[in-house]
CSV table of C-alpha atoms in Angstrom, one decimal:
chain,number,residue,atom,x,y,z
A,1,MET,CA,-8.6,8.5,-37.9
A,2,SER,CA,-10.7,9.9,-34.9
A,3,GLU,CA,-9.8,9.4,-31.5
A,4,PRO,CA,-13.0,8.3,-29.3
A,5,GLN,CA,-14.6,11.2,-27.4
A,6,THR,CA,-13.9,8.9,-24.1
A,7,ALA,CA,-11.9,6.0,-23.0
A,8,PRO,CA,-13.8,3.2,-21.4
A,9,SER,CA,-12.6,4.6,-17.9
A,10,GLY,CA,-14.5,7.8,-18.8
A,11,LEU,CA,-11.7,10.0,-19.1
A,12,ARG,CA,-10.6,12.1,-22.1
A,13,PRO,CA,-8.6,10.0,-24.1
A,14,SER,CA,-5.0,11.3,-24.5
A,15,LYS,CA,-3.9,12.6,-27.8
A,16,ARG,CA,-1.4,10.7,-29.6
A,17,TYR,CA,0.8,12.9,-32.3
A,18,ILE,CA,3.3,11.3,-34.4
A,19,ALA,CA,6.0,13.6,-35.9
A,20,THR,CA,8.0,12.4,-38.8
A,21,HIS,CA,9.4,13.7,-42.2
A,22,ASP,CA,7.9,14.5,-45.6
A,23,PRO,CA,9.9,11.6,-47.9
A,24,VAL,CA,10.2,14.1,-50.8
A,25,THR,CA,10.7,17.5,-49.1
A,26,GLY,CA,12.4,16.5,-45.8
A,27,ARG,CA,10.5,18.7,-43.9
A,28,SER,CA,8.9,17.8,-40.4
A,29,THR,CA,5.2,17.1,-40.7
A,30,TYR,CA,2.7,14.9,-38.8
A,31,ALA,CA,2.1,11.4,-39.4
A,32,SER,CA,-1.8,9.9,-39.4
A,33,ALA,CA,-2.1,7.4,-36.4
A,34,PRO,CA,-4.5,4.4,-36.0
A,35,ASP,CA,-7.4,4.8,-33.6
A,36,TYR,CA,-6.7,3.5,-29.9
A,37,VAL,CA,-7.3,-0.2,-29.2
A,38,TYR,CA,-8.2,-0.6,-25.4
A,39,ALA,CA,-7.8,-3.7,-23.6
A,40,GLU,CA,-10.3,-3.7,-20.5
A,41,PHE,CA,-9.6,-5.2,-17.4
A,42,PRO,CA,-12.9,-5.5,-15.4
A,43,GLY,CA,-12.8,-3.4,-11.8
A,44,PHE,CA,-9.7,-2.2,-12.4
A,45,GLY,CA,-9.5,0.0,-15.7
A,46,CYS,CA,-8.1,-0.5,-19.3
A,47,VAL,CA,-4.9,0.2,-21.1
A,48,THR,CA,-3.9,1.4,-24.4
A,49,ARG,CA,-0.9,1.0,-26.4
A,50,SER,CA,0.2,4.8,-27.7
A,51,TYR,CA,3.3,3.8,-29.5
A,52,ALA,CA,6.0,0.9,-29.7
A,53,THR,CA,9.0,-0.2,-31.5
A,54,SER,CA,10.2,-3.6,-32.0
A,55,SER,CA,13.8,-2.5,-31.6
A,56,LEU,CA,16.4,-0.4,-29.7
A,57,PRO,CA,17.8,1.7,-31.5
A,58,ALA,CA,14.5,2.5,-33.3
A,59,ARG,CA,14.3,1.9,-37.1
A,60,LEU,CA,13.3,5.0,-38.5
A,61,GLN,CA,14.6,4.7,-42.1
A,62,ASP,CA,11.6,4.9,-44.4
A,63,ASP,CA,9.2,4.9,-41.7
A,64,GLU,CA,9.8,1.4,-40.7
A,65,ASP,CA,8.5,1.9,-37.2
A,66,ILE,CA,5.4,3.5,-37.8
A,67,LYS,CA,4.3,0.9,-40.8
A,68,ALA,CA,5.4,-1.8,-38.0
A,69,PHE,CA,3.0,0.1,-35.7
A,70,GLU,CA,0.3,0.6,-38.0
A,71,SER,CA,-0.1,-3.1,-39.3
A,72,ASN,CA,-2.4,-5.5,-37.3
A,73,ASP,CA,0.4,-8.3,-37.0
A,74,THR,CA,3.8,-7.0,-35.9
A,75,VAL,CA,5.1,-7.2,-32.4
A,76,SER,CA,4.9,-3.6,-32.3
A,77,SER,CA,1.4,-3.3,-33.4
A,78,HIS,CA,-1.0,-0.8,-31.9
A,79,THR,CA,-3.7,-3.6,-31.5
A,80,ARG,CA,-1.5,-5.5,-28.8
A,81,ALA,CA,-2.8,-3.3,-26.0
A,82,ARG,CA,-2.5,-6.5,-23.5
A,83,ASP,CA,1.4,-6.9,-24.3
A,84,PHE,CA,3.2,-4.9,-21.7
A,85,ALA,CA,7.0,-5.6,-22.3
A,86,MET,CA,8.0,-6.1,-25.9
A,87,PRO,CA,9.3,-9.6,-26.4
A,88,ALA,CA,13.0,-10.5,-27.5
A,89,SER,CA,13.3,-11.6,-31.1
A,90,ALA,CA,16.1,-14.1,-32.7
A,91,ASN,CA,18.4,-13.1,-35.5
A,92,LYS,CA,19.2,-15.6,-38.2
A,93,ASN,CA,22.0,-17.0,-35.7
A,94,GLY,CA,18.9,-17.7,-32.8
A,95,ILE,CA,20.8,-14.9,-30.8
A,96,SER,CA,18.3,-12.5,-29.2
A,97,THR,CA,18.4,-9.2,-29.9
A,98,THR,CA,17.7,-6.1,-28.2
A,99,GLN,CA,13.9,-5.5,-27.5
A,100,GLY,CA,12.0,-2.6,-28.2
A,101,VAL,CA,10.3,0.2,-26.4
A,102,ASN,CA,6.3,0.0,-25.4
A,103,LEU,CA,4.5,3.3,-24.6
A,104,ASN,CA,1.2,2.4,-22.6
A,105,VAL,CA,-1.6,4.8,-21.1
A,106,LEU,CA,-3.4,3.2,-18.2
A,107,ASP,CA,-6.8,4.5,-16.8
A,108,VAL,CA,-7.7,3.2,-13.3
A,109,ILE,CA,-11.2,3.5,-12.0
A,110,PRO,CA,-12.1,4.9,-8.8
A,111,GLY,CA,-11.3,2.4,-5.9
A,112,ALA,CA,-9.5,-0.2,-8.0
A,113,VAL,CA,-7.0,-2.4,-7.1
A,114,GLY,CA,-4.5,-4.0,-9.4
A,115,HIS,CA,-3.0,-7.4,-9.7
A,116,TRP,CA,0.6,-8.3,-8.5
A,117,HIS,CA,2.9,-8.2,-11.4
A,118,ARG,CA,6.5,-8.1,-12.6
A,119,THR,CA,7.9,-7.7,-16.0
A,120,VAL,CA,11.5,-8.3,-16.7
A,121,SER,CA,11.8,-4.2,-17.8
A,122,MET,CA,12.7,-1.0,-16.7
A,123,ASP,CA,9.4,1.1,-16.7
A,124,ILE,CA,9.3,4.8,-16.4
A,125,SER,CA,5.5,5.4,-15.3
A,126,ILE,CA,4.3,8.9,-14.8
A,127,CYS,CA,0.8,9.7,-12.9
A,128,VAL,CA,-0.7,12.5,-15.2
A,129,MET,CA,-4.3,12.5,-13.8
A,130,GLY,CA,-5.7,11.9,-10.4
A,131,GLU,CA,-3.8,9.7,-7.6
A,132,LEU,CA,-2.2,6.4,-7.9
A,133,ASP,CA,-0.5,4.1,-5.4
A,134,HIS,CA,2.0,2.0,-6.0
A,135,GLU,CA,3.0,-0.9,-3.9
A,136,LEU,CA,5.7,-3.4,-3.5
A,137,GLU,CA,5.4,-6.8,-2.1
A,138,SER,CA,7.9,-5.8,0.7
A,139,GLY,CA,5.2,-3.7,2.2
A,140,GLY,CA,6.4,-0.4,1.0
A,141,LYS,CA,3.8,2.2,-0.8
A,142,VAL,CA,4.0,5.4,-2.3
A,143,ARG,CA,1.2,8.1,-3.7
A,144,LEU,CA,2.0,9.5,-6.9
A,145,TYR,CA,0.4,12.8,-8.0
A,146,PRO,CA,0.0,14.2,-11.2
A,147,GLY,CA,3.8,14.7,-12.3
A,148,ASP,CA,5.2,12.1,-9.9
A,149,HIS,CA,6.7,9.3,-11.5
A,150,ILE,CA,8.1,5.7,-10.4
A,151,ILE,CA,11.3,4.4,-12.1
A,152,GLN,CA,10.2,0.7,-11.9
A,153,ARG,CA,13.1,-1.5,-12.1
A,154,ALA,CA,11.6,-5.0,-12.7
A,155,THR,CA,10.2,-5.2,-9.2
A,156,LEU,CA,7.0,-7.2,-7.9
A,157,HIS,CA,4.4,-4.3,-7.4
A,158,ARG,CA,0.7,-3.5,-8.0
A,159,TRP,CA,-1.0,-0.4,-8.7
A,160,SER,CA,-4.3,1.0,-7.0
A,161,ASN,CA,-6.6,4.3,-7.2
A,162,SER,CA,-7.3,5.2,-3.5
A,163,SER,CA,-9.9,7.9,-4.4
A,164,LYS,CA,-13.7,6.5,-4.5
A,165,GLU,CA,-14.4,9.2,-6.9
A,166,GLN,CA,-11.8,10.2,-9.4
A,167,PRO,CA,-10.3,7.8,-12.2
A,168,ALA,CA,-6.4,8.3,-12.5
A,169,ARG,CA,-4.2,7.9,-15.4
A,170,LEU,CA,-0.7,6.4,-15.8
A,171,ILE,CA,1.6,6.7,-18.6
A,172,ALA,CA,4.3,3.8,-18.5
A,173,ALA,CA,7.2,4.0,-20.9
A,174,ILE,CA,8.5,0.2,-20.9
A,175,LEU,CA,12.3,-0.1,-21.9
A,176,PRO,CA,14.2,-3.6,-22.1
A,177,CYS,CA,16.7,-4.7,-19.3
A,178,GLU,CA,19.3,-7.4,-19.7
A,179,ASP,CA,18.6,-10.6,-17.5
A,180,PHE,CA,20.0,-10.0,-13.8
A,181,HIS,CA,20.2,-12.2,-10.7
A,182,VAL,CA,19.1,-10.9,-7.3
A,183,GLY,CA,20.2,-13.3,-4.5
A,184,GLY,CA,21.7,-15.6,-6.6
A,185,LYS,CA,18.4,-16.4,-8.5
A,186,PRO,CA,17.3,-15.1,-12.0
A,187,VAL,CA,14.4,-12.3,-11.9
A,188,GLN,CA,11.5,-13.8,-13.8
A,189,GLU,CA,8.2,-12.3,-15.1
A,190,ALA,CA,5.2,-13.1,-12.7
A,191,HIS,CA,1.7,-12.3,-12.7
A,192,PHE,CA,-0.8,-13.0,-10.2
A,193,ALA,CA,-4.6,-13.0,-10.5
A,194,PHE,CA,-6.9,-9.8,-9.6
A,195,GLY,CA,-7.8,-10.3,-6.0
A,196,GLU,CA,-5.1,-12.7,-5.2
A,197,GLY,CA,-3.2,-11.8,-1.8
A,198,LYS,CA,0.3,-10.5,-1.4
A,199,PRO,CA,3.0,-12.7,-2.8
A,200,GLN,CA,5.2,-14.3,-0.1
């Protein structure tokens, strides 16, 4: 399938290539990939899911992971651009199993300020275009330039683009983590509205 010439942010869309195996010859080859599906956040930018798996380790047998990604109705579907962390799934005994991995491409328009949020996950977020500020609710802030990255360990944070002229792009691999406590309290997912002040 063809990729659009521009993302909703105006940036050239990133290219996604999926390398796999020919089931007959066993030789390496490139698989087809579905078009990007973008979720737009007015006044901030857009996000698309570049790839996802519903489990770790990933299930590569018979391209199970690719088939799930290409479908429209699985947790790892390419259509679920608004889902950041992969949900846990339960086995037949009702015990939660390992979550999967989500690879997102986030485009931030010039001057945009994101919302405060936390996912209970470990994210590896890499700035690949422009400049992005990563801010913690404690007041800490760092600026990322292309190639800089954050190891985001389930902290409450937000993203912003300090440039008034250039959009920016971030690629984030969102990995599962075990439940954990800080100060005797469980760390929980949290999302605040765009424009809402700093959480106390």
